[in-house]
Short mmCIF file of C-alpha atoms in Angstrom, two decimals:
data_model
loop_
_atom_site.label_atom_id
_atom_site.label_comp_id
_atom_site.label_asym_id
_atom_site.label_seq_id
_atom_site.Cartn_x
_atom_site.Cartn_y
_atom_site.Cartn_z
CA MET A 1 75.30 159.68 58.51
CA GLU A 2 72.98 161.10 56.91
CA SER A 3 71.41 164.06 55.66
CA VAL A 4 67.51 165.14 55.99
CA THR A 5 68.06 166.96 53.08
CA SER A 6 69.18 164.98 50.86
CA GLY A 7 67.22 164.63 47.58
CA LEU A 8 65.16 161.98 47.44
CA SER A 9 65.93 159.80 44.37
CA ARG A 10 63.63 156.16 44.33
CA ARG A 11 61.97 153.47 43.06
CA SER A 12 58.75 151.41 42.59
CA ILE A 13 58.21 148.39 45.36
CA LEU A 14 56.48 146.24 43.55
CA ARG A 15 56.22 143.52 46.55
CA CYS A 16 55.14 142.21 49.75
CA VAL A 17 57.31 139.30 50.92
CA GLY A 18 56.28 138.59 54.50
CA GLY A 19 58.76 139.12 56.11
CA VAL A 20 77.62 162.56 78.23
CA ALA A 21 78.57 164.25 80.77
CA ALA A 22 75.81 166.47 82.21
CA GLY A 23 74.38 168.50 78.30
CA THR A 24 73.80 172.22 77.84
CA LEU A 25 70.28 172.38 77.21
CA ALA A 26 69.41 173.36 73.64
CA ALA A 27 65.52 173.57 74.04
CA SER A 28 63.34 173.45 77.02
CA LEU A 29 61.45 170.41 77.91
CA ALA A 30 58.21 169.49 76.47
CA ILE A 31 58.59 171.07 73.64
CA THR A 32 55.55 171.81 71.15
CA GLN A 33 56.17 170.07 67.61
CA GLU A 34 53.84 170.19 64.25
CA GLY A 35 54.43 166.00 64.98
CA THR A 36 51.14 164.09 64.63
CA ALA A 37 50.61 160.77 66.45
CA ALA A 38 48.75 157.72 65.71
CA ALA A 39 47.65 154.50 68.43
CA ALA A 40 49.56 154.44 71.67
CA ALA A 41 52.41 153.38 73.30
CA PRO A 42 52.17 152.80 76.69
CA SER A 43 53.41 154.86 79.37
CA SER A 44 56.46 154.79 80.51
CA GLU A 45 59.95 156.03 82.41
CA ARG A 46 62.03 157.93 80.42
CA PHE A 47 66.09 158.45 79.86
CA ASP A 48 66.84 161.86 81.81
CA LEU A 49 69.37 163.28 78.95
CA THR A 50 70.68 165.88 81.48
CA ASP A 51 72.53 162.94 83.11
CA GLY A 52 76.19 162.45 82.58
CA SER A 53 77.54 159.79 80.53
CA THR A 54 79.77 157.46 81.18
CA GLU A 55 82.58 155.53 78.65
CA TRP A 56 82.31 151.92 78.04
CA PHE A 57 84.60 151.74 75.34
CA ARG A 58 87.02 153.98 74.09
CA GLU A 59 88.37 153.69 70.89
CA ILE A 60 88.53 150.54 70.32
CA LEU A 61 88.56 148.90 66.45
CA LEU A 62 86.04 146.78 64.07
CA ASN A 63 86.64 144.68 61.34
CA GLU A 64 86.99 147.57 58.50
CA THR A 65 88.52 150.83 58.70
CA ARG A 66 85.92 153.06 57.91
CA ILE A 67 83.42 154.93 60.11
CA MET A 68 81.22 152.95 62.34
CA GLN A 69 77.35 153.72 61.10
CA SER A 70 75.48 151.85 63.69
CA PHE A 71 75.31 149.19 66.70
CA ALA A 72 72.67 147.11 68.13
CA PHE A 73 72.67 144.76 71.39
CA ASP A 74 72.24 141.02 71.88
CA ASN A 75 71.23 141.37 75.77
CA THR A 76 70.58 137.94 75.90
CA ASN A 77 73.87 136.32 74.56
CA LYS A 78 75.81 139.94 75.55
CA HIS A 79 76.99 140.77 72.11
CA LEU A 80 77.87 143.95 70.09
CA TYR A 81 77.07 143.98 66.67
CA THR A 82 78.43 147.51 64.65
CA ALA A 83 77.59 148.20 61.13
CA GLN A 84 80.23 150.33 58.84
CA LEU A 85 80.32 150.27 55.10
CA ILE A 86 83.24 148.26 53.31
CA GLY A 87 86.32 150.05 52.45
CA GLY A 88 88.08 150.74 49.69
CA GLY A 89 90.27 148.19 47.85
CA ILE A 90 88.62 144.85 49.31
CA SER A 91 87.77 141.92 46.94
CA LEU A 92 85.20 139.15 49.13
CA PRO A 93 84.76 136.29 48.42
CA GLY A 94 82.92 135.34 44.83
CA GLU A 95 84.68 138.73 43.67
CA THR A 96 86.78 139.16 40.90
CA GLN A 97 87.48 142.76 41.10
CA THR A 98 88.35 145.35 43.66
CA TYR A 99 86.26 148.23 44.42
CA THR A 100 86.34 151.64 45.85
CA GLY A 101 84.79 153.34 48.56
CA ALA A 102 82.70 155.06 46.54
CA ASP A 103 81.83 152.18 44.37
CA ARG A 104 81.32 150.05 47.87
CA SER A 105 78.34 153.65 49.22
CA ARG A 106 76.52 153.88 45.78
CA ASN A 107 75.76 150.07 46.50
CA GLY A 108 75.08 150.18 49.51
CA ASP A 109 77.63 147.75 51.09
CA LEU A 110 77.92 146.29 54.49
CA CYS A 111 80.02 145.19 57.29
CA ILE A 112 77.96 143.74 60.52
CA THR A 113 81.59 142.56 62.99
CA ARG A 114 80.32 141.13 66.28
CA LEU A 115 82.08 141.93 69.64
CA ASP A 116 81.96 140.27 72.83
CA TRP A 117 81.10 143.00 76.40
CA GLN A 118 84.72 143.14 77.08
CA GLY A 119 85.22 144.56 73.22
CA ASN A 120 87.18 141.42 71.13
CA ILE A 121 86.15 140.77 68.23
CA ILE A 122 84.11 137.10 67.58
CA GLY A 123 83.10 137.75 64.17
CA ARG A 124 82.03 139.54 60.46
CA MET A 125 80.16 138.71 57.47
CA TYR A 126 79.13 140.99 54.79
CA LEU A 127 76.10 142.36 53.08
CA LYS A 128 76.43 143.58 49.75
CA GLY A 129 73.12 145.79 48.47
CA PHE A 130 71.66 146.27 51.26
CA GLY A 131 72.43 150.05 52.31
CA HIS A 132 73.67 152.64 54.64
CA GLY A 133 73.46 151.00 57.84
CA VAL A 134 72.79 154.66 59.75
CA SER A 135 70.16 151.92 62.23
CA ILE A 136 70.10 148.06 63.01
CA GLY A 137 68.22 145.61 64.99
CA VAL A 138 69.46 142.67 66.80
CA GLU A 139 66.57 140.16 67.92
CA PRO A 140 68.19 137.81 70.54
CA SER A 141 67.84 133.38 69.34
CA GLY A 142 69.30 130.33 71.22
CA GLY A 143 73.05 131.34 71.14
CA GLY A 144 72.78 133.43 68.23
CA ALA A 145 70.81 136.08 66.73
CA TYR A 146 68.82 138.09 63.74
CA LEU A 147 69.85 141.36 62.48
CA TRP A 148 67.22 143.56 61.09
CA THR A 149 68.41 145.99 58.41
CA GLU A 150 67.14 148.28 55.36
CA THR A 151 67.72 146.41 52.13
CA ASP A 152 67.12 146.20 48.69
CA SER A 153 69.41 149.49 48.60
CA VAL A 154 68.97 152.39 45.34
CA PRO A 155 71.49 155.23 45.50
CA ASP A 156 70.17 159.05 46.66
CA SER A 157 71.69 162.17 44.74
CA GLN A 158 74.74 162.10 46.60
CA ASN A 159 75.79 158.67 44.89
CA ASP A 160 74.96 156.65 48.82
CA GLY A 161 72.99 154.05 48.70
CA TYR A 162 69.92 153.73 51.14
CA GLY A 163 67.11 150.37 51.91
CA THR A 164 63.90 150.93 49.81
CA LYS A 165 62.53 147.48 52.35
CA VAL A 166 63.19 145.59 55.02
CA ALA A 167 65.32 142.87 56.09
CA ARG A 168 65.61 140.12 58.79
CA PHE A 169 68.35 137.36 58.58
CA LYS A 170 70.15 135.22 61.09
CA PHE A 171 74.29 136.21 61.77
CA VAL A 172 76.42 133.76 60.38
CA ASN A 173 80.22 134.31 60.57
CA GLY A 174 82.14 134.42 57.70
CA ILE A 175 79.61 134.52 55.07
CA VAL A 176 78.11 137.59 52.08
CA ILE A 177 75.16 138.12 50.95
CA GLN A 178 72.50 138.99 48.71
CA PRO A 179 69.37 140.61 49.06
CA ASP A 180 67.72 138.33 47.11
CA SER A 181 69.73 135.14 49.39
CA TYR A 182 67.43 132.79 50.65
CA ARG A 183 68.26 133.98 54.58
CA VAL A 184 66.90 136.99 53.89
CA THR A 185 63.10 137.61 54.77
CA THR A 186 62.02 140.89 52.75
CA PHE A 187 59.28 143.05 54.35
CA ASP A 188 57.76 146.07 52.33
CA PRO A 189 55.71 148.10 55.19
CA VAL A 190 55.82 151.38 54.12
CA PRO A 191 55.88 150.60 49.89
CA GLY A 192 57.13 153.20 47.17
CA SER A 193 59.41 154.97 50.18
CA ASP A 194 63.06 155.26 50.49
CA HIS A 195 66.25 155.16 53.30
CA ASN A 196 64.33 152.62 55.25
CA THR A 197 65.71 152.17 58.40
CA VAL A 198 64.90 149.96 61.58
CA ALA A 199 65.85 149.55 65.37
CA VAL A 200 64.45 147.36 68.26
CA ASP A 201 63.49 147.99 71.57
CA PRO A 202 64.67 145.00 73.79
CA VAL A 203 62.83 145.70 76.53
CA ASN A 204 59.11 145.10 74.86
CA ASN A 205 59.71 143.76 72.34
CA ARG A 206 58.95 145.99 70.14
CA LEU A 207 60.54 147.53 66.50
CA VAL A 208 60.68 150.95 64.90
CA HIS A 209 60.71 151.89 60.84
CA ARG A 210 62.31 155.26 59.73
CA TYR A 211 61.34 155.87 56.09
CA ARG A 212 61.22 158.87 53.52
CA THR A 213 58.20 159.33 51.63
CA SER A 214 59.24 162.26 49.72
CA ALA A 215 62.12 164.45 50.24
CA SER A 216 61.10 166.23 53.28
CA VAL A 217 58.44 164.44 54.50
CA TRP A 218 60.20 161.60 57.26
CA SER A 219 58.09 159.18 59.91
CA PHE A 220 58.25 156.84 61.94
CA SER A 221 56.34 153.77 62.89
CA LEU A 222 56.89 151.50 66.51
CA TYR A 223 55.42 148.31 66.09
CA ASP A 224 55.14 144.74 67.78
CA LEU A 225 58.05 142.96 66.79
CA ALA A 226 56.22 139.30 66.51
CA SER A 227 53.08 140.84 64.42
CA PHE A 228 56.01 142.76 62.40
CA LYS A 229 57.30 139.38 61.71
CA ALA A 230 53.94 137.92 60.91
CA GLY A 231 53.77 140.45 58.11
CA THR A 232 51.07 142.70 60.11
CA PHE A 233 51.88 145.82 59.07
CA THR A 234 49.64 147.80 61.50
CA PRO A 235 51.54 150.55 63.93
CA LEU A 236 50.90 151.13 67.42
CA ALA A 237 52.74 154.43 66.35
CA THR A 238 53.06 156.70 63.95
CA VAL A 239 55.08 160.21 64.46
CA ALA A 240 56.11 162.52 62.10
CA GLN A 241 60.52 163.15 62.75
CA PRO A 242 60.14 166.82 64.21
CA SER A 243 60.96 170.03 62.89
CA VAL A 244 64.37 170.27 65.29
CA LEU A 245 66.02 167.53 63.30
CA THR A 246 65.46 169.16 59.79
CA GLY A 247 68.45 170.48 58.52
CA VAL A 248 70.85 168.30 61.05
CA THR A 249 72.84 165.62 60.00
CA PHE A 250 71.05 162.78 61.24
CA GLN A 251 72.88 159.94 63.12
CA GLY A 252 70.91 157.43 64.56
CA TYR A 253 67.99 156.33 67.10
CA THR A 254 66.27 154.28 69.02
CA SER A 255 63.10 153.69 71.01
CA MET A 256 61.87 152.23 75.00
CA GLY A 257 58.93 152.36 75.77
CA GLN A 258 56.73 155.42 75.50
CA TYR A 259 59.76 157.52 73.70
CA LEU A 260 61.59 157.50 70.77
CA TYR A 261 64.55 158.43 71.18
CA THR A 262 67.37 160.37 68.06
CA LEU A 263 71.34 161.04 67.69
CA ASP A 264 72.56 163.91 65.19
CA GLY A 265 75.19 165.68 64.83
CA THR A 266 79.36 166.77 63.63
CA ALA A 267 81.92 165.85 63.55
CA TYR A 268 85.55 168.23 64.90
CA THR A 269 87.32 169.25 61.85
CA TYR A 270 90.77 170.56 61.33
CA ASP A 271 93.15 172.44 59.04
CA SER A 272 96.25 171.32 57.74
CA SER A 273 98.21 171.67 60.05
CA GLY A 274 96.13 170.08 62.92
CA ASN A 275 94.49 173.12 63.77
CA GLN A 276 91.16 172.21 65.40
CA THR A 277 88.58 174.45 63.02
CA SER A 278 85.25 172.98 64.28
CA SER A 279 83.34 171.83 67.54
CA SER A 280 81.64 168.00 67.54
CA THR A 281 78.08 168.82 68.01
CA THR A 282 76.51 165.98 69.42
CA TYR A 283 72.44 166.21 70.37
CA LEU A 284 69.66 163.72 72.03
CA THR A 285 66.28 164.33 71.65
CA SER A 286 63.25 162.30 72.68
CA VAL A 287 59.38 161.94 71.72
CA ASP A 288 56.60 161.08 72.72
CA TRP A 289 55.23 157.85 70.84
CA ASN A 290 51.96 159.10 72.31
CA THR A 291 52.02 162.46 70.97
CA GLY A 292 54.90 162.54 68.44
CA ASP A 293 55.81 165.77 70.59
CA VAL A 294 59.63 166.57 71.26
CA PHE A 295 59.79 166.28 75.31
CA GLU A 296 63.26 167.12 75.56
CA ARG A 297 66.80 167.97 73.19
CA ARG A 298 70.02 167.67 75.01
CA LEU A 299 73.94 168.99 74.10
CA SER A 300 75.76 165.62 74.49
CA ASN A 301 79.96 166.26 75.68
CA ALA A 302 79.97 162.82 76.10
CA GLY A 303 83.40 161.57 74.38
CA GLN A 304 84.63 165.17 73.45
CA SER A 305 88.08 164.60 74.28
CA LEU A 306 88.27 161.92 71.30
CA PHE A 307 90.45 163.95 68.70
CA TYR A 308 87.98 163.61 66.13
CA ARG A 309 84.24 163.08 67.44
CA GLU A 310 81.58 162.02 65.15
CA PRO A 311 78.50 160.67 66.71
CA GLU A 312 76.92 157.08 65.16
CA GLY A 313 74.13 154.98 66.55
CA LEU A 314 72.17 154.80 69.06
CA ALA A 315 71.23 151.86 71.18
CA VAL A 316 69.46 150.16 74.07
CA GLN A 317 71.63 147.49 76.72
CA ILE A 318 70.11 145.83 78.91
CA PRO A 319 72.90 144.56 81.02
CA ASP A 320 71.09 141.33 82.91
CA ILE A 321 68.45 140.56 80.90
CA THR A 322 66.58 139.56 84.54
CA ASN A 323 66.50 143.52 84.94
CA PRO A 324 65.15 145.58 82.54
CA ALA A 325 64.94 148.67 84.92
CA ALA A 326 68.82 149.36 84.89
CA ALA A 327 68.64 149.75 81.03
CA ARG A 328 71.26 152.15 79.53
CA LEU A 329 70.85 154.43 76.41
CA PHE A 330 74.63 154.03 74.12
CA LEU A 331 75.53 156.50 72.51
CA GLY A 332 78.23 155.51 70.08
CA PHE A 333 80.92 158.04 68.21
CA GLY A 334 83.58 156.66 65.62
CA SER A 335 87.03 158.41 66.11
CA GLU A 336 90.49 158.44 64.69
CA ALA A 337 93.95 159.44 66.52
CA SER A 338 95.24 161.86 63.98
CA LEU A 339 95.25 163.06 61.27
CA SER A 340 97.80 160.62 59.62
CA ASP A 341 96.45 157.74 61.78
CA THR A 342 93.00 158.29 60.23
CA ASP A 343 91.52 154.54 60.50
CA LYS A 344 88.19 155.00 62.06
CA LYS A 345 87.69 153.20 65.95
CA ALA A 346 84.49 153.12 67.79
CA SER A 347 83.54 155.11 71.17
CA PHE A 348 80.64 154.04 73.82
CA TYR A 349 79.13 156.02 76.10
CA TYR A 350 76.00 155.53 78.09
CA LYS A 351 73.36 156.97 80.48
CA ASP A 352 71.56 154.92 83.10
CA LEU A 353 69.10 157.11 84.45
CA LEU A 354 65.48 156.51 84.50
CA VAL A 355 63.02 158.74 85.77
#
């Protein structure tokens, strides 16, 4: 998770390397925002956020015990990739000591788990010094995939590491990599920015870059994926983060066609006796790339029967790669069984009504 009100802590960037159940209405349709946009994205259908959500997986285990931060799909090979911060007490190959969970958060150390579409774990790799994992992207390649993540992590005022650049690397099972690895291609589309994250539109082969340029200025830029890979950082569109997302707990984003989708919300909380002290709120928002305006914002009740329910990640799945019109908008949740069984599990729900 990521608070959009956290203080800025950044370093100078000197180089560029070419490389639900139907929800309750939370805001009316076609909300006017002060968001700005440049250039244009071709018109397309959008996901109807009032559509009910279908459960895909409920409370499956990942490689790490900490909460899932984000996920993305390899729609060609039918794989699911998830990102988590590494847990405390683990010593990775090449390390001479164990680290606490706080150490891992500060350094931005992530575990990427690969699963098949039956929920079975089929691989993992570790990223040291990359970031917080609020969003990741996947680019299929043959029988495997390249991953897009943040990199060159720097701690913020809360001592959580966030990326200052963008990375692309091939998923290789069982390895540990750092930002300076020969396996990693680093990109610096907005020098001096922090809290860099990325997502991929798998239908239109576009990359979304979210970043912060000051303590209160957050933006999203949309790129042609091939052009970005070639080091051409000319956005198809750039929008300011809408004001309805100010002060919320930002939990993820994705894009398909003309629309950017964001996820925000918090988890249920309990007292020491197990009595619920607050509800879990999850909001989905769609933003028009052409105007920067919020089109729709809805409260989601997907997964509301989970004991612990924290929204964590958005992604687009194409169940049949030959039929992009059957795309699904997926919401992810981290959960735990009880106050005493706190190992985090992952649950996934989707909407598939395009209008």
